[in-house]
Amino acid sequence: MTTLSAPSTLSPRRVSPAATLRAGVTLAGRSIIRIRKNPESLVDVTLQPIIFLLMFVYIFGGAIAGDTHEYMQFLVPGLAVQNTVFASMGIGVALNTDITKGVFDRFRTLPIARSAPLIGAVFGDVVRYVLAVGWLLVFAAILGFRVQTGFGPLLLAIVLLVAFALCMCWITVFVGLLVRSPNAVQGLMMIVVFPLTFGSNVFANPATMPGWLRAWADVNPISKISEVSRGLLVGGPVAGPLGYAALWMVGLVAVFFPLAMWAYRRRVS
Amino acid sequence: MTAAIRAEGLVKRFGPTTALAGVDLAVEQGTVLGVLGPNGAGKTTAVRILATLLRADEGHAEVGGYDVHREAAAVRRLIGVTGQYASVDEDLSANENLMMIGRLLGFSRRAARARGAELLERFELTEAANRALRGYSGGMRRRLDLAASLVGRPAVLYLDEPTTGLDPHSRNQVWAMVRDLLADGVTVLLTTQYLEEADQLADRITVIDKGRVAADGRPDELKRQTGGQTLQLLPHDPQDAEKAARILADLTGSAPGRNTDTGLLTVPVEDPVVLSAVVRRLDDAGILADELALRLPSLDEVFLALTGHASEEAAA
């Protein structure tokens, strides 16, 4: 305890990738404990989709599709996308809260990799994404939604939606590291998420929209991944929209991952 | 003796504000340095730089011979940080927090649990180990912060205002715990706004004011510069003030100051024994006192003595 030399086997400058990964897993475990302790933090992925589902299917469903059951088959695959996108917004708020409350600085005084807290937050978030998709599909099934394809495509749909959310989450990581308060993160992300999810083909066919909105809805990444989700859950083209969606995913990561890293380094240096 | 912490010429600016304007600090291994100064003096900025949380604009700092910037990973293996900014997770219990830190430090699950239990026991938190931190008192929270910074058995510990806002009982508890650590040979850098705290715990004191070192020395050396203790007397009858002031001047050899609002008389005292003489003389003169006390010089008085100007807080 009195000796002042660090163990000589360890490099004074770098932390090994294995140690980084292990710290990431420990911190992901922390995220999961937090979810267990604050089930209310899951409201955005549990209660909100139920309200959306009930509201759209039973209030607007008849008017939009002429039949609530048919509308549900159309809506649920897209709503699953919206739900994972909402879930991916939580990480920005969580990171910002850690920074404002000083938990982040505690981690930064520990001999772990600079990136470990971020890796942990992202790992932990995957649990939220899986819960978000899974819960929506279970609740929809209770209301009468039926997967028309099979178990394989269902599993693939879940994996793709989680992967999509992992690409989207860098937007909110970036915002979460940039702004001052957790509330500001939430407010800003709403401005991003609503035009993305409503200006898409999730709730209605873009063919009925005015030209400018239709143009946006047609290229919107949410529309593309929703088409993939529909194809995999109730049948329809998959490969075409998946190509577009993959391009979007690569693009989102290419833009927002470096921005998030820049903001992260700014916050931790 | 070797220096566990050595900082030379630290400069840090935040936009137009200069938080540190060239600060030197040195702490010998196994000793306590008290860094004393008012709010905004730059104490926390200095600690954050030494804790690898902030990068100095100029200057150089080493902990255990490692550069805090270039060899930050090695520095982090040596240090523990307790401050209001390096916090524990409020959503986790005390137990879960300590477990998590142990695991992050590379302990096995079993070792992390054992170390956590040991620290909870030592800081008298065993009963509250699994409770939500929101129900913790200020003193419990501070003890847990301290425990969290000790999981990795640091050789160098930063205590940034460890007792600010605590009641006297909790403050005494924290002091006792710090003294235990010293017995283990830990090197401590303590920042505080309270002279008494630095006096109680520190081997040396560095006074920081407006980002500069205003004074540096052993506590007794500094206290000699600040004129020791102060005697305060509030006569019951304001008409007695004149007479009481004469008695104080007679016994201490210097004319007491008088607060025109409250009527409180204050005079510096070299020897505390003078208090009983004051009591006798007041008694003989038939002067009743509402308040009669000896106290250590306040930080403001230290500042006045060491820097020649009042601290910002007193001026505001």
mmCIF file with all atom_site columns, C-alpha atoms in Angstrom, chain A residues 63-65 74 200-201 203-211 213-214 217-218:
data_model
loop_
_atom_site.group_PDB
_atom_site.id
_atom_site.type_symbol
_atom_site.label_atom_id
_atom_site.label_alt_id
_atom_site.label_comp_id
_atom_site.label_asym_id
_atom_site.label_entity_id
_atom_site.label_seq_id
_atom_site.pdbx_PDB_ins_code
_atom_site.Cartn_x
_atom_site.Cartn_y
_atom_site.Cartn_z
_atom_site.occupancy
_atom_site.B_iso_or_equiv
_atom_site.pdbx_formal_charge
_atom_site.auth_seq_id
_atom_site.auth_comp_id
_atom_site.auth_asym_id
_atom_site.auth_atom_id
_atom_site.pdbx_PDB_model_num
ATOM 1  C CA . ALA A 1 63  ? -60.007 4.994  -41.289 1.00 0.00 ? 63  ALA A CA 1
ATOM 2  C CA . ILE A 1 64  ? -56.566 4.271  -42.746 1.00 0.00 ? 64  ILE A CA 1
ATOM 3  C CA . ALA A 1 65  ? -56.944 0.674  -43.852 1.00 0.00 ? 65  ALA A CA 1
ATOM 4  C CA . PHE A 1 74  ? -49.282 -3.332 -41.689 1.00 0.00 ? 74  PHE A CA 1
ATOM 5  C CA . SER A 1 200 ? -42.139 7.472  -42.992 1.00 0.00 ? 200 SER A CA 1
ATOM 6  C CA . ASN A 1 201 ? -44.216 4.555  -44.179 1.00 0.00 ? 201 ASN A CA 1
ATOM 7  C CA . PHE A 1 203 ? -48.156 4.567  -40.073 1.00 0.00 ? 203 PHE A CA 1
ATOM 8  C CA . ALA A 1 204 ? -49.466 5.242  -43.570 1.00 0.00 ? 204 ALA A CA 1
ATOM 9  C CA . ASN A 1 205 ? -48.666 4.590  -47.200 1.00 0.00 ? 205 ASN A CA 1
ATOM 10 C CA . PRO A 1 206 ? -46.573 7.504  -48.527 1.00 0.00 ? 206 PRO A CA 1
ATOM 11 C CA . ALA A 1 207 ? -48.567 7.373  -51.780 1.00 0.00 ? 207 ALA A CA 1
ATOM 12 C CA . THR A 1 208 ? -51.291 9.346  -49.981 1.00 0.00 ? 208 THR A CA 1
ATOM 13 C CA . MET A 1 209 ? -48.865 12.074 -48.836 1.00 0.00 ? 209 MET A CA 1
ATOM 14 C CA . PRO A 1 210 ? -48.107 15.410 -50.553 1.00 0.00 ? 210 PRO A CA 1
ATOM 15 C CA . GLY A 1 211 ? -45.110 15.264 -52.913 1.00 0.00 ? 211 GLY A CA 1
ATOM 16 C CA . LEU A 1 213 ? -43.348 14.639 -47.727 1.00 0.00 ? 213 LEU A CA 1
ATOM 17 C CA . ARG A 1 214 ? -43.590 11.610 -49.936 1.00 0.00 ? 214 ARG A CA 1
ATOM 18 C CA . ALA A 1 217 ? -40.774 9.298  -46.626 1.00 0.00 ? 217 ALA A CA 1
ATOM 19 C CA . ASP A 1 218 ? -39.500 7.334  -49.610 1.00 0.00 ? 218 ASP A CA 1
#
